[in-house]
PDB file of C-alpha atoms in Angstrom:
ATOM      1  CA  UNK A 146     -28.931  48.580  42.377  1.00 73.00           C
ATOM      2  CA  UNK A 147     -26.083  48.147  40.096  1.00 83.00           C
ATOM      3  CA  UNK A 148     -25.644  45.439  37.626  1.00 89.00           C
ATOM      4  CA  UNK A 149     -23.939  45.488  34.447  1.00 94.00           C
ATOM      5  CA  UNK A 150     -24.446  43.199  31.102  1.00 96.00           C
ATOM      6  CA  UNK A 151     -21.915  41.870  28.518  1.00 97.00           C
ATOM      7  CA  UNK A 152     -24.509  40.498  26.209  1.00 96.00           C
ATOM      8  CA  UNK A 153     -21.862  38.124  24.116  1.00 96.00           C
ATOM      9  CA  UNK A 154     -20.454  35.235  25.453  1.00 96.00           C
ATOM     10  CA  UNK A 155     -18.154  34.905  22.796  1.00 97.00           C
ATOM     11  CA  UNK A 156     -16.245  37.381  20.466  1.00 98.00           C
ATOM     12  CA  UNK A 157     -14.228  35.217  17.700  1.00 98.00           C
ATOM     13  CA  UNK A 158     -11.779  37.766  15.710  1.00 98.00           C
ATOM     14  CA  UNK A 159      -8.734  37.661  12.895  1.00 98.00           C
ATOM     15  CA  UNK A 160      -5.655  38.443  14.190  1.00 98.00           C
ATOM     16  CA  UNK A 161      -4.861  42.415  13.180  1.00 97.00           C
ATOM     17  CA  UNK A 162      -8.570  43.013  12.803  1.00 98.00           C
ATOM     18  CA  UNK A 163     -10.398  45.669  15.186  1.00 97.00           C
ATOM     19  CA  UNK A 164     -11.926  44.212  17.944  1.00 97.00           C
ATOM     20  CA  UNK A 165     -14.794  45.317  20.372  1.00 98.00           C
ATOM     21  CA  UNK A 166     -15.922  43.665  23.813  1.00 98.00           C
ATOM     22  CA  UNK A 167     -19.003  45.365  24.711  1.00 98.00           C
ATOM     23  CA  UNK A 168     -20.703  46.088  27.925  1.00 98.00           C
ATOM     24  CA  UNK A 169     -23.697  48.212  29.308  1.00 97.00           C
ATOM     25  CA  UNK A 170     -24.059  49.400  32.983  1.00 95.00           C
ATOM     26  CA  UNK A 171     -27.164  50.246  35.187  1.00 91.00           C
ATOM     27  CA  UNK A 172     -26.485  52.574  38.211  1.00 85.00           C
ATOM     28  CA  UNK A 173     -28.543  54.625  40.400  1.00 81.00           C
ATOM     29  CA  UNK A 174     -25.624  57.911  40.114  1.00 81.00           C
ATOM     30  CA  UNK A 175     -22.715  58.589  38.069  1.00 82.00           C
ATOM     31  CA  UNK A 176     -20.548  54.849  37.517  1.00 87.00           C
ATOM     32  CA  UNK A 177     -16.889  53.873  37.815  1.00 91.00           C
ATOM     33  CA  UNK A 178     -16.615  51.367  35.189  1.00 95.00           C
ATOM     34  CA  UNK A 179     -13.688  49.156  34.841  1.00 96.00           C
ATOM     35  CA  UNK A 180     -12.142  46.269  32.428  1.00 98.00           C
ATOM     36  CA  UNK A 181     -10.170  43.062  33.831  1.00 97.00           C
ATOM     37  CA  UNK A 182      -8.336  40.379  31.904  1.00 97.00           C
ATOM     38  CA  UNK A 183      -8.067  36.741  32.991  1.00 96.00           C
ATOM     39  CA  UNK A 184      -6.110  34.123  31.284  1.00 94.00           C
ATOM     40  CA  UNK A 185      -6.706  30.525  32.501  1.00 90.00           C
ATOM     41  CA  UNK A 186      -6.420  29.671  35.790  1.00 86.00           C
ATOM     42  CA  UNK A 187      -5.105  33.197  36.791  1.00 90.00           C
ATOM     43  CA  UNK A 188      -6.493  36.157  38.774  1.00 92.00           C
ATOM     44  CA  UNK A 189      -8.543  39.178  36.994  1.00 94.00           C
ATOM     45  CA  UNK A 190      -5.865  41.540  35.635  1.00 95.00           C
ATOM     46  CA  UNK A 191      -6.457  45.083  35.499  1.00 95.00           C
ATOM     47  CA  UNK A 192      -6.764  47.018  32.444  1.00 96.00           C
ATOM     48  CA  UNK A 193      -8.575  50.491  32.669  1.00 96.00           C
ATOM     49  CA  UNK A 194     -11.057  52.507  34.481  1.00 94.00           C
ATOM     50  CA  UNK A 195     -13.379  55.242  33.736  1.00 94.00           C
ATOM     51  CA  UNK A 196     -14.178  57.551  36.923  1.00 90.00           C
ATOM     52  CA  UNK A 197     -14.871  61.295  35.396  1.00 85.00           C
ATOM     53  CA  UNK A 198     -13.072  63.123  32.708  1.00 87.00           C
ATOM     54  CA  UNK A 199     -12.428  61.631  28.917  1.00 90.00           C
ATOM     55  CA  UNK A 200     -15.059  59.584  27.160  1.00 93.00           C
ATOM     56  CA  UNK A 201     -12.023  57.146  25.374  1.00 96.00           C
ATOM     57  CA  UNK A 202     -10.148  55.849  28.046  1.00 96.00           C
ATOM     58  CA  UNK A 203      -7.153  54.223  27.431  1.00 96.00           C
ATOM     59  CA  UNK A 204      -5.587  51.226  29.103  1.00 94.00           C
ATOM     60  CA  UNK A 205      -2.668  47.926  28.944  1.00 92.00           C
ATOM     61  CA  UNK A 206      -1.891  46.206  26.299  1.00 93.00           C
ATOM     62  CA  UNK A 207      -3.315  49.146  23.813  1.00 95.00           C
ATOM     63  CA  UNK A 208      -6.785  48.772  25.001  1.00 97.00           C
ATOM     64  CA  UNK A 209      -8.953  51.073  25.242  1.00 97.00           C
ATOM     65  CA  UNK A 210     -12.601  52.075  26.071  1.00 98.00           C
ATOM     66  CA  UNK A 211     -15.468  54.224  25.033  1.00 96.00           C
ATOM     67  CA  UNK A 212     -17.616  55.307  27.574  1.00 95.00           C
ATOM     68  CA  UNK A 213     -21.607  56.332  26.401  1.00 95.00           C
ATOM     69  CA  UNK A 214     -23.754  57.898  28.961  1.00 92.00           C
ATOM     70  CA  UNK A 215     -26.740  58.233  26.468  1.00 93.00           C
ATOM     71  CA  UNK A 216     -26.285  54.620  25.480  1.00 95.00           C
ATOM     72  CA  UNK A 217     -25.117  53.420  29.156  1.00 94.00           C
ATOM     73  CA  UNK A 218     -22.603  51.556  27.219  1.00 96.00           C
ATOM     74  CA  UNK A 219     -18.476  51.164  28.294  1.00 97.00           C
ATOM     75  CA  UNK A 220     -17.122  48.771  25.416  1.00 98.00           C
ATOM     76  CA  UNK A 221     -13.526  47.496  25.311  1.00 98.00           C
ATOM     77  CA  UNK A 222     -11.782  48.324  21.940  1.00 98.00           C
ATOM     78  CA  UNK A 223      -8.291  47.527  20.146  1.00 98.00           C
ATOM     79  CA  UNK A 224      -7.579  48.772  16.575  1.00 97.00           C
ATOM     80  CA  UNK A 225      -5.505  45.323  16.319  1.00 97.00           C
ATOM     81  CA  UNK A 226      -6.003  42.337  18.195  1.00 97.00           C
ATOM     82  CA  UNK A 227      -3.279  39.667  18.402  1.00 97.00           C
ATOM     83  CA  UNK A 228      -3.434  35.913  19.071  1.00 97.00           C
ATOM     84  CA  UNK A 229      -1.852  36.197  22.698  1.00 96.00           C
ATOM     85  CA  UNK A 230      -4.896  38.701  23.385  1.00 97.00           C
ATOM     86  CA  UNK A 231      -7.277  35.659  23.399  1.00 97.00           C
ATOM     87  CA  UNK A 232      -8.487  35.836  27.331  1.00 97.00           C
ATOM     88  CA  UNK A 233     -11.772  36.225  29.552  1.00 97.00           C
ATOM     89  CA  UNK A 234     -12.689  39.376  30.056  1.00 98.00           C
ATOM     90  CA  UNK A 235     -14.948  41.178  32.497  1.00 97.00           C
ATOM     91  CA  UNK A 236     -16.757  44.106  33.246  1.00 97.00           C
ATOM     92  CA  UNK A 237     -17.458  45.707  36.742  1.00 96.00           C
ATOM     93  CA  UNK A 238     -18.911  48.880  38.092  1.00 93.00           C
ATOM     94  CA  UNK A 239     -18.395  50.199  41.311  1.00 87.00           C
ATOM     95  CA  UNK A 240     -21.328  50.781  43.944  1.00 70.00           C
ATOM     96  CA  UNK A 241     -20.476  54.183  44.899  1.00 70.00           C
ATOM     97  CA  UNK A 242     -23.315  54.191  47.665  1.00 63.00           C
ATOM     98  CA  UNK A 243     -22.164  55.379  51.509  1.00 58.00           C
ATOM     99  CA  UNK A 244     -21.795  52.995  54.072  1.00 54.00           C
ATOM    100  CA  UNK A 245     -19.898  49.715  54.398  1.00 45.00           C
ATOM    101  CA  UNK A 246     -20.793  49.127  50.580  1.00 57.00           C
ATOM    102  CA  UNK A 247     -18.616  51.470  49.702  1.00 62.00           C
ATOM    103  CA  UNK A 248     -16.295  49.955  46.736  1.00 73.00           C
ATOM    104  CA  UNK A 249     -17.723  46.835  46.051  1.00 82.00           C
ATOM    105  CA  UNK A 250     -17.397  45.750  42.616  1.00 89.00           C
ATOM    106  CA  UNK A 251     -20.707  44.070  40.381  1.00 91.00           C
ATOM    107  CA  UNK A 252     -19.105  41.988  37.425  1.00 94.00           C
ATOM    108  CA  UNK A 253     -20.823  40.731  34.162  1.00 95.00           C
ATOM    109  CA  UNK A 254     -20.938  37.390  33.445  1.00 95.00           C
ATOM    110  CA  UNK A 255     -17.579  37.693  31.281  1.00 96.00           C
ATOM    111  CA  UNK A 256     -17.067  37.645  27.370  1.00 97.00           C
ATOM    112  CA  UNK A 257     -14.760  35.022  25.855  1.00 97.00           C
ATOM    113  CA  UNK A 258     -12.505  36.653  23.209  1.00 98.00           C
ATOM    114  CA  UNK A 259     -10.738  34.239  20.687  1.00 98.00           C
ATOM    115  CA  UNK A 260      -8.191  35.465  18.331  1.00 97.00           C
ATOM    116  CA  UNK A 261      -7.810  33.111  15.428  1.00 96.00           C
ATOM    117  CA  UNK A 262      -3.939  33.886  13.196  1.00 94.00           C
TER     118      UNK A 262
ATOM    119  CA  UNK B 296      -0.955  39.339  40.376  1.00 49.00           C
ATOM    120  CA  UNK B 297       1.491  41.634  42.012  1.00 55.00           C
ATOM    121  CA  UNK B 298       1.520  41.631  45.817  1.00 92.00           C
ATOM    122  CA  UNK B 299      -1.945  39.963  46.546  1.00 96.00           C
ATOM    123  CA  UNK B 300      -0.738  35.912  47.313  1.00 96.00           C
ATOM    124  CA  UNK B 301      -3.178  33.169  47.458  1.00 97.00           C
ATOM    125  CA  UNK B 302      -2.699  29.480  48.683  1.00 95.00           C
ATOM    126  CA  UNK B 303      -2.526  26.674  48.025  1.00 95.00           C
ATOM    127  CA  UNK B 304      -2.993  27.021  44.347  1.00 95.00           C
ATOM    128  CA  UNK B 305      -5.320  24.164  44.103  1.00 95.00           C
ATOM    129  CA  UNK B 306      -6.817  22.306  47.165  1.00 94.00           C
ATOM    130  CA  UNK B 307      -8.999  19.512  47.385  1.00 93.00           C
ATOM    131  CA  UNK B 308     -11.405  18.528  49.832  1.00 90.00           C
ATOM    132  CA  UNK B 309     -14.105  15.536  51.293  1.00 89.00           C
ATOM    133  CA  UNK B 310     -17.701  16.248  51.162  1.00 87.00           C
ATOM    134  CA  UNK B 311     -17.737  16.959  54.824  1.00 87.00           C
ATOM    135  CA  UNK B 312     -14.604  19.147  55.644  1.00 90.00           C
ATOM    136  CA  UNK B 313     -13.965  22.517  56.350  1.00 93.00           C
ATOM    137  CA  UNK B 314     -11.137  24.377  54.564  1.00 95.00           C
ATOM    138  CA  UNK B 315      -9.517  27.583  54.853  1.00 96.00           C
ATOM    139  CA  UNK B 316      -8.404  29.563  52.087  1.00 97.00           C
ATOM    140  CA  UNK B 317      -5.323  31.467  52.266  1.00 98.00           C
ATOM    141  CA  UNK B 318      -5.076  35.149  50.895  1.00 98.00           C
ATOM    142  CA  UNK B 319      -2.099  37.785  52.096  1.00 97.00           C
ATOM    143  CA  UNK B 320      -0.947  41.122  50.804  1.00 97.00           C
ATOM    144  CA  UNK B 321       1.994  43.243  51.244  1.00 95.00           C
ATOM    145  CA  UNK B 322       0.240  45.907  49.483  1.00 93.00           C
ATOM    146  CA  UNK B 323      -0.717  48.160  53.014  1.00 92.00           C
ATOM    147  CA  UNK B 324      -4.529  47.932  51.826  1.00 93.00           C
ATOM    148  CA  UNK B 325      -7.159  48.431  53.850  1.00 92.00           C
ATOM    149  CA  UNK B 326     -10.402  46.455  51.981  1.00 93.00           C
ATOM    150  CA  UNK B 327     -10.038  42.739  51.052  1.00 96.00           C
ATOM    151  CA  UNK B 328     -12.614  40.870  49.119  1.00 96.00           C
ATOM    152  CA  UNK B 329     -13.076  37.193  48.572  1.00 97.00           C
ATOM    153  CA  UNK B 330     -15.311  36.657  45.167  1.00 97.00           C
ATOM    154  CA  UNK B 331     -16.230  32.952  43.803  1.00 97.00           C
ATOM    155  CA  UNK B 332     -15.810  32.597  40.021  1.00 96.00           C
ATOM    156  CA  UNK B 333     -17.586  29.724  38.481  1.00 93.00           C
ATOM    157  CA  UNK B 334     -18.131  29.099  34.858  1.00 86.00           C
ATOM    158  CA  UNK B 335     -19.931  31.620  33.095  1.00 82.00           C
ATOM    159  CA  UNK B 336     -21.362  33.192  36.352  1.00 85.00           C
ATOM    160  CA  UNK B 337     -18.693  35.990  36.293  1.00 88.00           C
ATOM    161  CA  UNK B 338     -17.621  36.579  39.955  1.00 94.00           C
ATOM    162  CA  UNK B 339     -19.972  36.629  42.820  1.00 94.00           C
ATOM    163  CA  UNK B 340     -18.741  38.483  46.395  1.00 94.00           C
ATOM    164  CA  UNK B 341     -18.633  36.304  49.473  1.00 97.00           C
ATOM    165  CA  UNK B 342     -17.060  38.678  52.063  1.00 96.00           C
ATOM    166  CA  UNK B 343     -15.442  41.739  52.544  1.00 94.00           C
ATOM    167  CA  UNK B 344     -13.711  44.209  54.915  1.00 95.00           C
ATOM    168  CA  UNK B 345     -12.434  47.464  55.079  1.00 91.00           C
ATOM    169  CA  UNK B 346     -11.023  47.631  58.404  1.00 92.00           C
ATOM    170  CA  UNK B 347      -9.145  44.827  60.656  1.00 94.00           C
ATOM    171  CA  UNK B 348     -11.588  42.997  63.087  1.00 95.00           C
ATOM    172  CA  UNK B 349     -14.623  44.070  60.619  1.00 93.00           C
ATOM    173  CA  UNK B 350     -15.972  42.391  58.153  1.00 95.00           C
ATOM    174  CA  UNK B 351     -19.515  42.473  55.678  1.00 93.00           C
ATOM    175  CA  UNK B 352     -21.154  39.589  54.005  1.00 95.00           C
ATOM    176  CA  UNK B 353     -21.576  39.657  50.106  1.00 93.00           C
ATOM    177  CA  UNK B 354     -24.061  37.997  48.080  1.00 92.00           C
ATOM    178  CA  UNK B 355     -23.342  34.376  48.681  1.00 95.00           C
ATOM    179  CA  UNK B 356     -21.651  34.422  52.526  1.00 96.00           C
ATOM    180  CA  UNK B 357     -24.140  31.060  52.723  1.00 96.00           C
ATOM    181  CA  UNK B 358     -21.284  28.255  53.958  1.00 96.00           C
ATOM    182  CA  UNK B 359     -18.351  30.377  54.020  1.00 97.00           C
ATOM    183  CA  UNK B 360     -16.654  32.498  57.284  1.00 97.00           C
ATOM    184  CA  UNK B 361     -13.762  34.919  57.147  1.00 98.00           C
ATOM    185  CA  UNK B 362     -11.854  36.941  59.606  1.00 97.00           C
ATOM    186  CA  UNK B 363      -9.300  39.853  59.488  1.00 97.00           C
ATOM    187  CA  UNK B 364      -7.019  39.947  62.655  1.00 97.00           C
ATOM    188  CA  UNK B 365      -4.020  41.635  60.825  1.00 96.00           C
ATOM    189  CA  UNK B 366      -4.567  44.346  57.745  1.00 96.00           C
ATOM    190  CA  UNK B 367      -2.633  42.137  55.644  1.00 97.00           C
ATOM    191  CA  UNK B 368      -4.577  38.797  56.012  1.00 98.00           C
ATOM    192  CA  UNK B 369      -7.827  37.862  55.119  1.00 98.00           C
ATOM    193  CA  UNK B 370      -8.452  34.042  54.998  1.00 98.00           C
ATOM    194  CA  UNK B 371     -11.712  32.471  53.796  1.00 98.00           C
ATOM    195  CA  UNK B 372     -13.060  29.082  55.642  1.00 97.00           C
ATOM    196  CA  UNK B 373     -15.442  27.237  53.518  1.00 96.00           C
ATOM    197  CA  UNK B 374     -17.602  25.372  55.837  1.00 94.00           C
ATOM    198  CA  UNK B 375     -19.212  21.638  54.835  1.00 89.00           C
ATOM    199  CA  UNK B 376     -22.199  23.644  55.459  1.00 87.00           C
ATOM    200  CA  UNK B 377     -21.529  25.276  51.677  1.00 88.00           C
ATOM    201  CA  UNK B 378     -23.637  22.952  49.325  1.00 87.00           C
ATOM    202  CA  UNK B 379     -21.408  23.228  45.927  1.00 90.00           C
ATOM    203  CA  UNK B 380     -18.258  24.823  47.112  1.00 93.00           C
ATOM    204  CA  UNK B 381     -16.174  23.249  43.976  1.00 95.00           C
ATOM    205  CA  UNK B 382     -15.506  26.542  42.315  1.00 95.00           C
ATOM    206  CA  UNK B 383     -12.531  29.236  41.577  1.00 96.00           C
ATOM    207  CA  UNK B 384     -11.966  31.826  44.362  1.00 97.00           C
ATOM    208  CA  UNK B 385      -9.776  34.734  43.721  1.00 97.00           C
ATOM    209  CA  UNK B 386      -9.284  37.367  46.587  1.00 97.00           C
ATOM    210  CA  UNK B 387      -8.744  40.877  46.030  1.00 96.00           C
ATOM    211  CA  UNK B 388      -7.401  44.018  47.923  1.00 95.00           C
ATOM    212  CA  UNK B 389      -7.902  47.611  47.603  1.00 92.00           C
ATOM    213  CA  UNK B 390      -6.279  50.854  48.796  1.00 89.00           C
ATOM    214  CA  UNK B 391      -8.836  53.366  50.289  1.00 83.00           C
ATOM    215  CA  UNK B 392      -6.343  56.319  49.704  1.00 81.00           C
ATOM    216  CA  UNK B 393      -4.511  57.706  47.602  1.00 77.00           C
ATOM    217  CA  UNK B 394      -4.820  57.928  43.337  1.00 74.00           C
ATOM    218  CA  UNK B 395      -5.739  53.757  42.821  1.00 75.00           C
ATOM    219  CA  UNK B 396      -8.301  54.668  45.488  1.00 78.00           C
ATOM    220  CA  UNK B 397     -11.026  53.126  42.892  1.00 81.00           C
ATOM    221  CA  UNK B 398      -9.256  49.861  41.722  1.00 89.00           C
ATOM    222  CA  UNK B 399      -9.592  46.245  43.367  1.00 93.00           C
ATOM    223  CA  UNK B 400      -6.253  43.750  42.559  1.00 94.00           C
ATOM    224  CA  UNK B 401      -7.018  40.194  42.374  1.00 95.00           C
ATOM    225  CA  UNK B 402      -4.481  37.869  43.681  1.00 96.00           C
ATOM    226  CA  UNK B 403      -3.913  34.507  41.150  1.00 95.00           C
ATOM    227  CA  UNK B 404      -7.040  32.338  43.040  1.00 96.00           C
ATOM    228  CA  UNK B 405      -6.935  29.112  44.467  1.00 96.00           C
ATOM    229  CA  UNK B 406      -8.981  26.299  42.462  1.00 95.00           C
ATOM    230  CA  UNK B 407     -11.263  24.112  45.214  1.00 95.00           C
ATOM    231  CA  UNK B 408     -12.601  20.215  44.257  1.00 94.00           C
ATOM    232  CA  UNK B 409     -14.932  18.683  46.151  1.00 90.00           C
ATOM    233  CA  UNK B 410     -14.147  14.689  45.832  1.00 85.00           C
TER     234      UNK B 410
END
Protein backbone atom coordinates (compact mmCIF):
# COMPACT_ATOMS: atom_id res chain seq x y z
CA UNK A 1 0.00 0.00 0.00
CA UNK A 2 1.05 3.50 -0.37
CA UNK A 3 1.06 6.08 2.27
CA UNK A 4 3.24 8.92 2.70
CA UNK A 5 4.30 11.01 6.05
CA UNK A 6 5.03 14.75 6.59
CA UNK A 7 6.18 14.34 10.12
CA UNK A 8 5.84 18.35 11.04
CA UNK A 9 2.77 19.95 11.44
CA UNK A 10 4.24 23.16 11.51
CA UNK A 11 7.35 24.81 9.84
CA UNK A 12 7.74 28.56 11.32
CA UNK A 13 10.58 30.45 9.12
CA UNK A 14 12.22 34.23 8.67
CA UNK A 15 11.37 35.74 5.71
CA UNK A 16 14.62 35.30 3.13
CA UNK A 17 15.77 32.33 5.15
CA UNK A 18 15.97 28.72 3.42
CA UNK A 19 13.16 26.76 3.99
CA UNK A 20 12.44 22.91 3.87
CA UNK A 21 8.94 21.02 4.01
CA UNK A 22 9.78 17.51 4.35
CA UNK A 23 8.08 14.35 3.40
CA UNK A 24 8.82 10.51 3.19
CA UNK A 25 6.91 8.01 0.92
CA UNK A 26 6.22 4.18 1.21
CA UNK A 27 5.41 2.36 -2.12
CA UNK A 28 5.38 -1.10 -3.23
CA UNK A 29 7.38 0.06 -6.98
CA UNK A 30 8.97 3.06 -8.22
CA UNK A 31 6.65 6.49 -6.84
CA UNK A 32 5.32 9.61 -8.55
CA UNK A 33 5.60 12.05 -5.87
CA UNK A 34 4.04 15.39 -6.03
CA UNK A 35 3.75 18.88 -3.97
CA UNK A 36 0.35 21.01 -3.73
CA UNK A 37 -0.21 24.42 -2.20
CA UNK A 38 -3.44 25.52 -0.51
CA UNK A 39 -4.13 28.90 0.80
CA UNK A 40 -7.32 29.25 2.92
CA UNK A 41 -10.36 28.23 1.77
CA UNK A 42 -8.97 27.42 -1.77
CA UNK A 43 -8.33 24.23 -3.78
CA UNK A 44 -4.76 22.29 -3.67
CA UNK A 45 -2.54 24.13 -6.18
CA UNK A 46 -0.04 22.35 -8.06
CA UNK A 47 3.54 22.82 -7.70
CA UNK A 48 5.88 19.93 -8.96
CA UNK A 49 6.17 16.33 -9.62
CA UNK A 50 8.81 13.79 -9.65
CA UNK A 51 8.05 10.74 -12.15
CA UNK A 52 11.73 9.47 -13.44
CA UNK A 53 14.70 11.46 -14.46
CA UNK A 54 16.46 14.36 -12.11
CA UNK A 55 16.77 13.92 -8.38
CA UNK A 56 16.11 18.11 -7.79
CA UNK A 57 13.03 18.82 -9.33
CA UNK A 58 12.04 22.10 -9.79
CA UNK A 59 8.63 23.70 -9.58
CA UNK A 60 6.22 27.36 -9.12
CA UNK A 61 6.96 29.91 -7.24
CA UNK A 62 10.92 28.83 -7.13
CA UNK A 63 10.23 25.67 -5.35
CA UNK A 64 11.84 22.95 -5.65
CA UNK A 65 12.34 19.29 -4.49
CA UNK A 66 14.89 16.70 -3.67
CA UNK A 67 13.98 13.37 -4.26
CA UNK A 68 16.04 10.38 -1.98
CA UNK A 69 15.43 6.86 -2.89
CA UNK A 70 17.89 5.57 -0.15
CA UNK A 71 16.20 7.80 2.38
CA UNK A 72 12.53 7.44 0.74
CA UNK A 73 12.43 11.07 1.34
CA UNK A 74 10.84 13.96 -1.40
CA UNK A 75 11.24 17.33 0.68
CA UNK A 76 10.03 20.71 -0.61
CA UNK A 77 12.86 23.37 -0.62
CA UNK A 78 13.22 27.29 -1.37
CA UNK A 79 16.61 29.07 -0.94
CA UNK A 80 14.27 32.17 0.17
CA UNK A 81 10.98 32.04 1.52
CA UNK A 82 8.73 35.12 1.52
CA UNK A 83 5.79 36.14 3.73
CA UNK A 84 3.08 35.55 0.90
CA UNK A 85 4.60 31.85 0.79
CA UNK A 86 2.90 31.15 4.19
CA UNK A 87 0.24 28.25 2.97
CA UNK A 88 -0.74 24.45 3.66
CA UNK A 89 1.07 22.26 1.93
CA UNK A 90 0.72 18.61 0.99
CA UNK A 91 2.31 15.69 -0.17
CA UNK A 92 0.85 12.85 -2.42
CA UNK A 93 2.11 9.83 -4.23
CA UNK A 94 0.51 8.18 -6.90
CA UNK A 95 -0.70 4.39 -6.74
CA UNK A 96 0.71 3.28 -9.90
CA UNK A 97 -0.98 -0.28 -9.48
CA UNK A 98 -3.21 -1.67 -12.74
CA UNK A 99 -6.73 -1.67 -12.62
CA UNK A 100 -9.36 0.94 -11.78
CA UNK A 101 -6.79 2.29 -9.08
CA UNK A 102 -4.88 3.51 -11.50
CA UNK A 103 -3.96 7.34 -10.53
CA UNK A 104 -5.31 7.76 -7.33
CA UNK A 105 -3.51 10.08 -5.22
CA UNK A 106 -2.52 9.19 -1.10
CA UNK A 107 -1.89 12.67 0.66
CA UNK A 108 -0.06 13.36 4.04
CA UNK A 109 -1.70 14.91 6.60
CA UNK A 110 -0.32 18.47 5.40
CA UNK A 111 2.49 20.76 6.94
CA UNK A 112 1.61 24.32 7.96
CA UNK A 113 4.36 26.73 6.78
CA UNK A 114 4.43 30.26 8.46
CA UNK A 115 6.66 32.92 7.23
CA UNK A 116 7.23 35.52 9.88
CA UNK A 117 8.90 39.34 8.09
CA UNK B 1 -8.14 26.59 -9.92
CA UNK B 2 -8.17 26.85 -13.65
CA UNK B 3 -11.01 25.06 -15.44
CA UNK B 4 -12.20 22.63 -12.61
CA UNK B 5 -15.58 24.79 -11.07
CA UNK B 6 -17.17 23.86 -7.89
CA UNK B 7 -20.56 25.09 -6.36
CA UNK B 8 -21.93 26.63 -4.34
CA UNK B 9 -18.91 27.88 -2.57
CA UNK B 10 -20.30 27.27 0.79
CA UNK B 11 -23.61 25.36 1.47
CA UNK B 12 -25.32 24.62 4.49
CA UNK B 13 -27.48 21.93 5.44
CA UNK B 14 -30.18 20.27 8.32
CA UNK B 15 -29.16 17.22 10.08
CA UNK B 16 -31.42 15.17 7.94
CA UNK B 17 -30.99 16.40 4.25
CA UNK B 18 -29.39 15.26 1.35
CA UNK B 19 -27.21 17.61 -0.72
CA UNK B 20 -25.53 17.51 -3.91
CA UNK B 21 -22.31 18.93 -4.57
CA UNK B 22 -21.59 20.54 -7.74
CA UNK B 23 -18.19 19.96 -9.64
CA UNK B 24 -17.74 20.70 -13.70
CA UNK B 25 -14.74 20.93 -15.95
CA UNK B 26 -14.05 22.21 -19.30
CA UNK B 27 -10.77 20.64 -19.15
CA UNK B 28 -11.80 17.32 -21.68
CA UNK B 29 -10.58 14.97 -18.68
CA UNK B 30 -11.42 11.74 -18.37
CA UNK B 31 -10.91 10.84 -14.26
CA UNK B 32 -12.70 13.02 -11.64
CA UNK B 33 -12.16 12.64 -7.98
CA UNK B 34 -14.10 13.96 -5.06
CA UNK B 35 -11.63 14.04 -1.78
CA UNK B 36 -12.93 15.40 1.81
CA UNK B 37 -10.39 17.68 3.55
CA UNK B 38 -10.90 18.13 7.20
CA UNK B 39 -8.55 19.67 9.63
CA UNK B 40 -5.35 18.12 9.90
CA UNK B 41 -6.56 14.82 8.22
CA UNK B 42 -5.03 15.87 4.83
CA UNK B 43 -7.51 14.73 2.09
CA UNK B 44 -9.31 11.49 2.14
CA UNK B 45 -10.91 10.04 -1.47
CA UNK B 46 -14.64 9.50 -1.56
CA UNK B 47 -15.22 8.58 -5.25
CA UNK B 48 -13.78 8.44 -8.44
CA UNK B 49 -14.15 7.71 -12.18
CA UNK B 50 -12.30 7.37 -15.14
CA UNK B 51 -14.84 6.83 -17.65
CA UNK B 52 -18.60 8.33 -18.01
CA UNK B 53 -21.30 5.95 -16.49
CA UNK B 54 -18.37 4.32 -14.21
CA UNK B 55 -17.46 5.09 -11.16
CA UNK B 56 -15.11 3.45 -7.92
CA UNK B 57 -15.54 4.07 -4.29
CA UNK B 58 -12.54 5.58 -2.26
CA UNK B 59 -11.80 5.23 1.26
CA UNK B 60 -14.72 6.92 2.89
CA UNK B 61 -17.76 6.40 0.05
CA UNK B 62 -19.79 5.65 3.64
CA UNK B 63 -22.92 8.40 3.16
CA UNK B 64 -21.95 9.86 -0.01
CA UNK B 65 -23.21 8.81 -3.93
CA UNK B 66 -21.89 10.21 -7.18
CA UNK B 67 -22.64 9.76 -10.78
CA UNK B 68 -20.97 10.70 -14.15
CA UNK B 69 -23.56 10.95 -17.06
CA UNK B 70 -21.47 13.53 -19.11
CA UNK B 71 -17.33 13.51 -19.10
CA UNK B 72 -17.46 16.90 -17.85
CA UNK B 73 -19.67 16.49 -14.69
CA UNK B 74 -19.21 14.72 -11.71
CA UNK B 75 -21.54 15.77 -8.80
CA UNK B 76 -21.26 14.38 -5.26
CA UNK B 77 -24.68 13.75 -3.12
CA UNK B 78 -24.00 13.61 0.50
CA UNK B 79 -26.68 11.52 1.93
CA UNK B 80 -28.17 12.18 5.79
CA UNK B 81 -26.94 8.75 6.00
CA UNK B 82 -23.14 10.45 6.30
CA UNK B 83 -22.64 10.82 10.17
CA UNK B 84 -20.22 14.09 10.24
CA UNK B 85 -20.46 15.38 6.75
CA UNK B 86 -19.42 19.14 7.98
CA UNK B 87 -16.11 19.18 6.22
CA UNK B 88 -14.18 20.83 3.03
CA UNK B 89 -14.62 18.93 -0.29
CA UNK B 90 -12.52 19.84 -3.19
CA UNK B 91 -12.99 17.83 -6.53
CA UNK B 92 -10.35 17.16 -8.87
CA UNK B 93 -9.87 16.09 -12.60
CA UNK B 94 -7.21 14.46 -14.47
CA UNK B 95 -6.19 13.90 -18.11
CA UNK B 96 -5.32 10.20 -18.89
CA UNK B 97 -3.27 11.30 -22.03
CA UNK B 98 -1.03 13.20 -23.05
CA UNK B 99 2.33 14.91 -21.02
CA UNK B 100 0.10 16.05 -17.53
CA UNK B 101 -0.96 12.41 -17.82
CA UNK B 102 0.31 12.10 -13.97
CA UNK B 103 -1.19 15.32 -12.37
CA UNK B 104 -4.74 15.68 -10.59
CA UNK B 105 -6.20 19.66 -10.61
CA UNK B 106 -8.29 20.53 -7.76
CA UNK B 107 -11.11 22.81 -8.39
CA UNK B 108 -11.51 25.77 -5.37
CA UNK B 109 -13.93 23.25 -2.97
CA UNK B 110 -17.12 23.90 -1.61
CA UNK B 111 -17.21 24.34 2.38
CA UNK B 112 -20.40 22.08 3.89
CA UNK B 113 -22.07 23.00 7.66
CA UNK B 114 -24.19 20.85 9.18
CA UNK B 115 -26.67 23.17 11.44
Amino acid sequence: AQSVAQPEDQVNVAEGNPLTVKCTYSVSGNPYLFWYVQYPNRGLQFLLKYITGDNLVKGSYGFEAEFNKSQTSFHLKKPSALVSDSALYFCAVRDIGRGSTLGRLYFGRGTQLTVWP
Amino acid sequence: DGGITQSPKYLFRKEGQNVTLSCEQNLNHDAMYWYRQDPGQGLRLIYYSQIVNDFQKGDIAEGYSVSREKKESFPLTVTSAQKNPTAFYLCASRSLAGPSTDTQYFGPGTRLTVL
